[in-house]
Coordinates of N, CA, C and O in Angstrom, one line a residue:
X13 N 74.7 118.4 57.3 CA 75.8 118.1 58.3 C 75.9 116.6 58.6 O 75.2 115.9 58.0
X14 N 76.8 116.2 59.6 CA 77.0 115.3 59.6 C 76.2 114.3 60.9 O 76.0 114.8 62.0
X15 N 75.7 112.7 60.5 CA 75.0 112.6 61.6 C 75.6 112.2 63.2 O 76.8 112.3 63.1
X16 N 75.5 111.9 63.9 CA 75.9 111.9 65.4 C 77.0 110.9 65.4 O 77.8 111.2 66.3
X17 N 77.3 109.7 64.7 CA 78.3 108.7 64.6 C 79.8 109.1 64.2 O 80.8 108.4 64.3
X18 N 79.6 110.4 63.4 CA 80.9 110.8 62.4 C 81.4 111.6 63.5 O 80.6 112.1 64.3
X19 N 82.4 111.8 63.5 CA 83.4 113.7 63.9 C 83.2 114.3 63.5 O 83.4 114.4 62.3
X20 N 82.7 115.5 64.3 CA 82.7 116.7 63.7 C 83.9 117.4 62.9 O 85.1 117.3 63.1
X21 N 83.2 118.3 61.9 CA 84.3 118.8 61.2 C 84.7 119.7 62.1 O 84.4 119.6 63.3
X22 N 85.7 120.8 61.5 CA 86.7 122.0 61.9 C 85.6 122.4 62.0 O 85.0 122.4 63.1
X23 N 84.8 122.9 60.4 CA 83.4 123.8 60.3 C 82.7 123.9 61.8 O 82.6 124.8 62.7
X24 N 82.3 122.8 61.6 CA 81.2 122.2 62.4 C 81.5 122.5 63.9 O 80.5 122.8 64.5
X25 N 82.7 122.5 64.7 CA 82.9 122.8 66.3 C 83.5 124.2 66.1 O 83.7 124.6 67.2
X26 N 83.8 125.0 65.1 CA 83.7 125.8 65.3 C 82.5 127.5 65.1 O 82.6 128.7 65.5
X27 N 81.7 126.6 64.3 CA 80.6 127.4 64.0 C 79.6 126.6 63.7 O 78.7 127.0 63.0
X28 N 79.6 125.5 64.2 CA 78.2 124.7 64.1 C 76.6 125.6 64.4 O 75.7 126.2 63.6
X29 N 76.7 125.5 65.8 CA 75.6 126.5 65.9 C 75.6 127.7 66.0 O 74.5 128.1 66.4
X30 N 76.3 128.6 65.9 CA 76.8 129.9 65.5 C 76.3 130.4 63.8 O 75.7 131.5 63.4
X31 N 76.7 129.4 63.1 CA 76.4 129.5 61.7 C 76.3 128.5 60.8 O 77.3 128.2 60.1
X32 N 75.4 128.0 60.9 CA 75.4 126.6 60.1 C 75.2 127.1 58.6 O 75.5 126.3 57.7
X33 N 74.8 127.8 58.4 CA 74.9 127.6 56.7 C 76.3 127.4 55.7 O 76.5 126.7 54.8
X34 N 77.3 128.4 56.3 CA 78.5 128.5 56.2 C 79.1 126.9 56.5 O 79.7 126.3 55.6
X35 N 78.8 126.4 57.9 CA 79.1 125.4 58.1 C 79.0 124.4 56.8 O 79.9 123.8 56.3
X36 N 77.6 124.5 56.4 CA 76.8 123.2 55.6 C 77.9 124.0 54.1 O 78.7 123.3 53.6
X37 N 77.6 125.0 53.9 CA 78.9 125.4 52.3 C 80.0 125.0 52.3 O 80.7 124.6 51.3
X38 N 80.3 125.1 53.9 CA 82.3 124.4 53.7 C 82.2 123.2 53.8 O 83.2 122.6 53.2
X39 N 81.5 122.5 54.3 CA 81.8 120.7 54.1 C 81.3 120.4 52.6 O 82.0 119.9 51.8
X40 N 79.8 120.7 52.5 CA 79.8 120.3 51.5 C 79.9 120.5 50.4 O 80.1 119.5 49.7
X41 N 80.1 121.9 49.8 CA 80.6 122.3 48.5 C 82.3 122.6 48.6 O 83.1 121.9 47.9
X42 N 82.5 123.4 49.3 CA 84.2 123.6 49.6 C 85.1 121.9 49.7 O 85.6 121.4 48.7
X43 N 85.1 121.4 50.9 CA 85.7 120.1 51.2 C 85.2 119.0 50.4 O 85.8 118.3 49.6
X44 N 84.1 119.0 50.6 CA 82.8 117.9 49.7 C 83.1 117.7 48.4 O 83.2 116.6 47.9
X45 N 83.1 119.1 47.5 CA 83.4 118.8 46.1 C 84.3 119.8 45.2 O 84.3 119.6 43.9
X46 N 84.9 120.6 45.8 CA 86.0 121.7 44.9 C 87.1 120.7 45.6 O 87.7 119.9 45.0
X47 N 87.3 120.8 47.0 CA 88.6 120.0 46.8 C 88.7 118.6 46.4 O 89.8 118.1 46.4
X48 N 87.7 117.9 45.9 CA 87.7 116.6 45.5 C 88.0 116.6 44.3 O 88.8 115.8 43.9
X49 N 87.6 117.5 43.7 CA 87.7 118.0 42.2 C 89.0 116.8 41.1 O 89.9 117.7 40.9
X50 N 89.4 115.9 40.5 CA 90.2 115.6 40.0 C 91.1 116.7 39.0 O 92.1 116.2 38.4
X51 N 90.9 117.7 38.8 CA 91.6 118.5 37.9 C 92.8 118.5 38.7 O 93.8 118.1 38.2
X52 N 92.8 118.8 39.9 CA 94.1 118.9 40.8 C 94.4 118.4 42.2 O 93.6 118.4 43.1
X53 N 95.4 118.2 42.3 CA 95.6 117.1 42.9 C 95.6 117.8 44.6 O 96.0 118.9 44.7
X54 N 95.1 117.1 45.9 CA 95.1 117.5 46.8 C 96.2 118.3 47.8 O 95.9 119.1 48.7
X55 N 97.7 118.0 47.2 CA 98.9 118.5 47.5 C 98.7 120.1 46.5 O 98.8 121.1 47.3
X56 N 98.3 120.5 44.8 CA 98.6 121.5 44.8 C 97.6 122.0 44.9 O 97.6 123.1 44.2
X57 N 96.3 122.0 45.7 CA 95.0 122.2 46.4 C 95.7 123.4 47.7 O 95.6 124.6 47.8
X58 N 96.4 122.4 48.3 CA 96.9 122.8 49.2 C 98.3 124.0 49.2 O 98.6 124.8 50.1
X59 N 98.8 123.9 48.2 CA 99.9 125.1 47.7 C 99.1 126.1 47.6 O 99.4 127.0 48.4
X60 N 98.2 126.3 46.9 CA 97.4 127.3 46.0 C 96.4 128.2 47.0 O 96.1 129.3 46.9
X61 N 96.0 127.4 48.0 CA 95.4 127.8 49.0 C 96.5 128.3 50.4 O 96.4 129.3 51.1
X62 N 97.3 127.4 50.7 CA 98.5 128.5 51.6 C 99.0 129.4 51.0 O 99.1 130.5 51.6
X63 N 99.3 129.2 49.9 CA 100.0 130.6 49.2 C 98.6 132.0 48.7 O 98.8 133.2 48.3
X64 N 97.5 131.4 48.9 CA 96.3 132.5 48.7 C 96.1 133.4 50.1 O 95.9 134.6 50.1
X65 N 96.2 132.3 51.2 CA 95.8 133.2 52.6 C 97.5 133.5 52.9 O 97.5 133.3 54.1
X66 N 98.5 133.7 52.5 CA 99.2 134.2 52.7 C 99.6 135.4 51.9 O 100.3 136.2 52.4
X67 N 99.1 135.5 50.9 CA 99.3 136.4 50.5 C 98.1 137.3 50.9 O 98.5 138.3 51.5
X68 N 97.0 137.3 50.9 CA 95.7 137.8 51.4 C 95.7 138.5 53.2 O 94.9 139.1 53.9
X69 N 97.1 138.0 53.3 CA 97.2 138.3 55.1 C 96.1 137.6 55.8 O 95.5 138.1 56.7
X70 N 95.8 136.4 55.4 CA 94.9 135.4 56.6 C 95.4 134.7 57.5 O 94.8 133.7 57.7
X71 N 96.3 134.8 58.1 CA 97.1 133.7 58.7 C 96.1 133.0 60.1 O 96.5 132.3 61.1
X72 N 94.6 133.4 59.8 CA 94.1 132.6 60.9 C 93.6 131.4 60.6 O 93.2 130.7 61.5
X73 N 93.6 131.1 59.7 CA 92.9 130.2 58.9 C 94.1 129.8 58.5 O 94.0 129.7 57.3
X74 N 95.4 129.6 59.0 CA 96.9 129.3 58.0 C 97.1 128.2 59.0 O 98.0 127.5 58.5
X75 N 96.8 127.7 60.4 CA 97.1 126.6 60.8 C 96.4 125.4 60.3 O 97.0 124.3 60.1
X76 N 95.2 125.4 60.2 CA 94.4 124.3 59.8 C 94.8 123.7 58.3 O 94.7 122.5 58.1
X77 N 95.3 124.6 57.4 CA 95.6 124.7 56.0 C 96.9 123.9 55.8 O 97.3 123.3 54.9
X78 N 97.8 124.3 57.6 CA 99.4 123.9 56.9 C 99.0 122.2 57.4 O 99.3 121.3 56.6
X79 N 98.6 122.0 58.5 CA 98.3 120.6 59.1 C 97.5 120.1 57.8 O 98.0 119.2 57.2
X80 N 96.4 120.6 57.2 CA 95.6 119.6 56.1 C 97.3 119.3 54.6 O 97.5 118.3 54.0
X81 N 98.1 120.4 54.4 CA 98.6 120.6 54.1 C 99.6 119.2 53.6 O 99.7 118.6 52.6
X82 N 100.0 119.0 54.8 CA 100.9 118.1 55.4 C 100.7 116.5 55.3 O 101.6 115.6 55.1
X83 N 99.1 116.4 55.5 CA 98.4 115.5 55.3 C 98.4 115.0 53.3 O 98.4 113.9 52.7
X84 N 98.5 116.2 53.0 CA 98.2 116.4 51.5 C 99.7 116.1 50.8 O 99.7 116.1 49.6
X85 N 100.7 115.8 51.5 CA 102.0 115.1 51.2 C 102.8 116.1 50.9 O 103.6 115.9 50.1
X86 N 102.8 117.1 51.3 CA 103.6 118.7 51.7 C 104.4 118.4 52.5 O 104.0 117.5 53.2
X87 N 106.0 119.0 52.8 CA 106.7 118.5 53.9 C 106.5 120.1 55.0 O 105.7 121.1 54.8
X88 N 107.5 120.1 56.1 CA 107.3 121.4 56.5 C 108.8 122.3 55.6 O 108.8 123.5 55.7
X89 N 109.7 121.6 55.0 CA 110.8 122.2 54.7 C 109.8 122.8 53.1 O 109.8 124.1 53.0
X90 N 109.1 122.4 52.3 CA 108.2 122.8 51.1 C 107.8 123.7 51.8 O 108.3 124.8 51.6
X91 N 106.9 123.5 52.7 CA 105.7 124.9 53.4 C 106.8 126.2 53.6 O 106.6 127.4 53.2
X92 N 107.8 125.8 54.4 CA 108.9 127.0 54.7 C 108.8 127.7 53.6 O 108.1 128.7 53.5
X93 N 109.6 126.8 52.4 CA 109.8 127.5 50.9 C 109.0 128.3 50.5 O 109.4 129.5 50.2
X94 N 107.5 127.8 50.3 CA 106.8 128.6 49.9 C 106.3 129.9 51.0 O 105.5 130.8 50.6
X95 N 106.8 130.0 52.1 CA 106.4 131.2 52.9 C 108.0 132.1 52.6 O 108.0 133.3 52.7
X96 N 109.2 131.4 52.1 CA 110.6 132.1 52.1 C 109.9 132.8 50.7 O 109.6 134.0 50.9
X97 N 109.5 132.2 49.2 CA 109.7 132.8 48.4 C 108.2 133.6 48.2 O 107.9 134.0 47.1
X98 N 107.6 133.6 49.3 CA 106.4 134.7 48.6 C 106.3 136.2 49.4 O 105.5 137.2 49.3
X99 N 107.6 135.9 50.2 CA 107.8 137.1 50.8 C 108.4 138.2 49.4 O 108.1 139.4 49.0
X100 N 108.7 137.8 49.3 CA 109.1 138.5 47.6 C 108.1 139.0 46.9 O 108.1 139.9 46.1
X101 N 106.9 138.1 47.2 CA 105.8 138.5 46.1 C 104.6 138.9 46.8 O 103.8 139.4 46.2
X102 N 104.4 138.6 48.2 CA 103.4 138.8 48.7 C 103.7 140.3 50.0 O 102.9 141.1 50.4
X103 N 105.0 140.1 50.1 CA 105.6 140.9 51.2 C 106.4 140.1 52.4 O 106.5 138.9 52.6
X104 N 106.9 141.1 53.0 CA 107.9 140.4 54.1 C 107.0 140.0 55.5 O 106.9 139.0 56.1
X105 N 106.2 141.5 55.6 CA 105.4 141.1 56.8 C 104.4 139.9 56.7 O 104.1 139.2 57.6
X106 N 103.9 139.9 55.4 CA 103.1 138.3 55.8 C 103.7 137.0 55.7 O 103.1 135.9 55.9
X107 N 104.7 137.2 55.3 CA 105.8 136.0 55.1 C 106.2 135.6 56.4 O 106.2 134.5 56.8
X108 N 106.5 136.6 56.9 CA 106.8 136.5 58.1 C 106.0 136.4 59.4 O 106.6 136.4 60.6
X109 N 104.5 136.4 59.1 CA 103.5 136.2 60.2 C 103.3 135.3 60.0 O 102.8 134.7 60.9
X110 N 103.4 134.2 58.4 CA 102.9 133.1 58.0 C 103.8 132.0 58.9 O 103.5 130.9 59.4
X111 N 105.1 132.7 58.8 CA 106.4 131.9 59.5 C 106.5 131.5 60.8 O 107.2 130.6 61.2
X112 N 105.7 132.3 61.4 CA 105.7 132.9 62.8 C 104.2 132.0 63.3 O 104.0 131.7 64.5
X113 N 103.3 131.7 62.2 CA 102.3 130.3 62.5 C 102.8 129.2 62.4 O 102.5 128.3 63.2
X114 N 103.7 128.9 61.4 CA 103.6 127.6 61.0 C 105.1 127.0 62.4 O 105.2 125.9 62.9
X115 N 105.9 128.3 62.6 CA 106.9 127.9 63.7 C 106.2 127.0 64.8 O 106.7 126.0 65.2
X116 N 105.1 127.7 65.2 CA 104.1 127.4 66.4 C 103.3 126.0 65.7 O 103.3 125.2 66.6
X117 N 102.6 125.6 64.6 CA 102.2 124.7 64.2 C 103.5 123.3 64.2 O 103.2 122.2 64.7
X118 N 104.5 123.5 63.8 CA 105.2 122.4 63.5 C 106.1 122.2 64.7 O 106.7 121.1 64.6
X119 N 106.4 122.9 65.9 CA 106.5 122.9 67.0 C 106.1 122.2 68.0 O 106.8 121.7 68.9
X120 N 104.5 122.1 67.7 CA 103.6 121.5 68.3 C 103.7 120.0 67.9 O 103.1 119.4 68.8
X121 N 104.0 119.2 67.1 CA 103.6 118.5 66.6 C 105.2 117.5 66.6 O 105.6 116.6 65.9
X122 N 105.7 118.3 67.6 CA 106.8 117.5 67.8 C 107.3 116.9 69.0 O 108.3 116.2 69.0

């Protein structure tokens, strides 16, 4: 984990001492070195993974994903799209619970 000088991750304040091993997997193997990964680029990192918990019906884990998202040079009119067109493939209802986060995510941030 990280030492006392850094910010805590998401991991980390939200399951730091609750479950650190989990914690210690998602920083360091998850964020640390699959999303570093050069095969693909941090933007379609981030497609591939909103469009996975959306389709999977995770939408709790779909706010932190659309803000890293975003960061990752995604617009919110892109994120829309991909929540318009996977209702087709994923279903309406999660398209529509996806839509129903990201309304409240990009809301906020205005």
């Amino acid at each position: 984990m990280s030492d006392s000088s850094k910010e805590l991750t998401i991991a980390q304040k939200n399951f730091g001492d609750f479950a650190p091993k989990i914690v210690e997997l998602t920083d360091d193997v998850l964020f640390g070195d699959i999303w570093k990964r050069e095969e693909l680029s941090p933007r379609d990192r981030s497609l591939i993974t909103i469009s996975s918990l959306i389709t999977g019906g995770n939408t709790q884990q779909l706010k932190n994903h659309l803000n890293l998202a975003k960061q990752n040079g995604l617009t919110e009119e892109e994120l829309i799209e991909v929540m318009t067109h996977l209702a087709f493939y994923a279903g309406w209802p999660k398209a529509m619970s996806a839509l129903t986060v990201a309304k409240e995510v990009f809301s906020t941030e205005k």
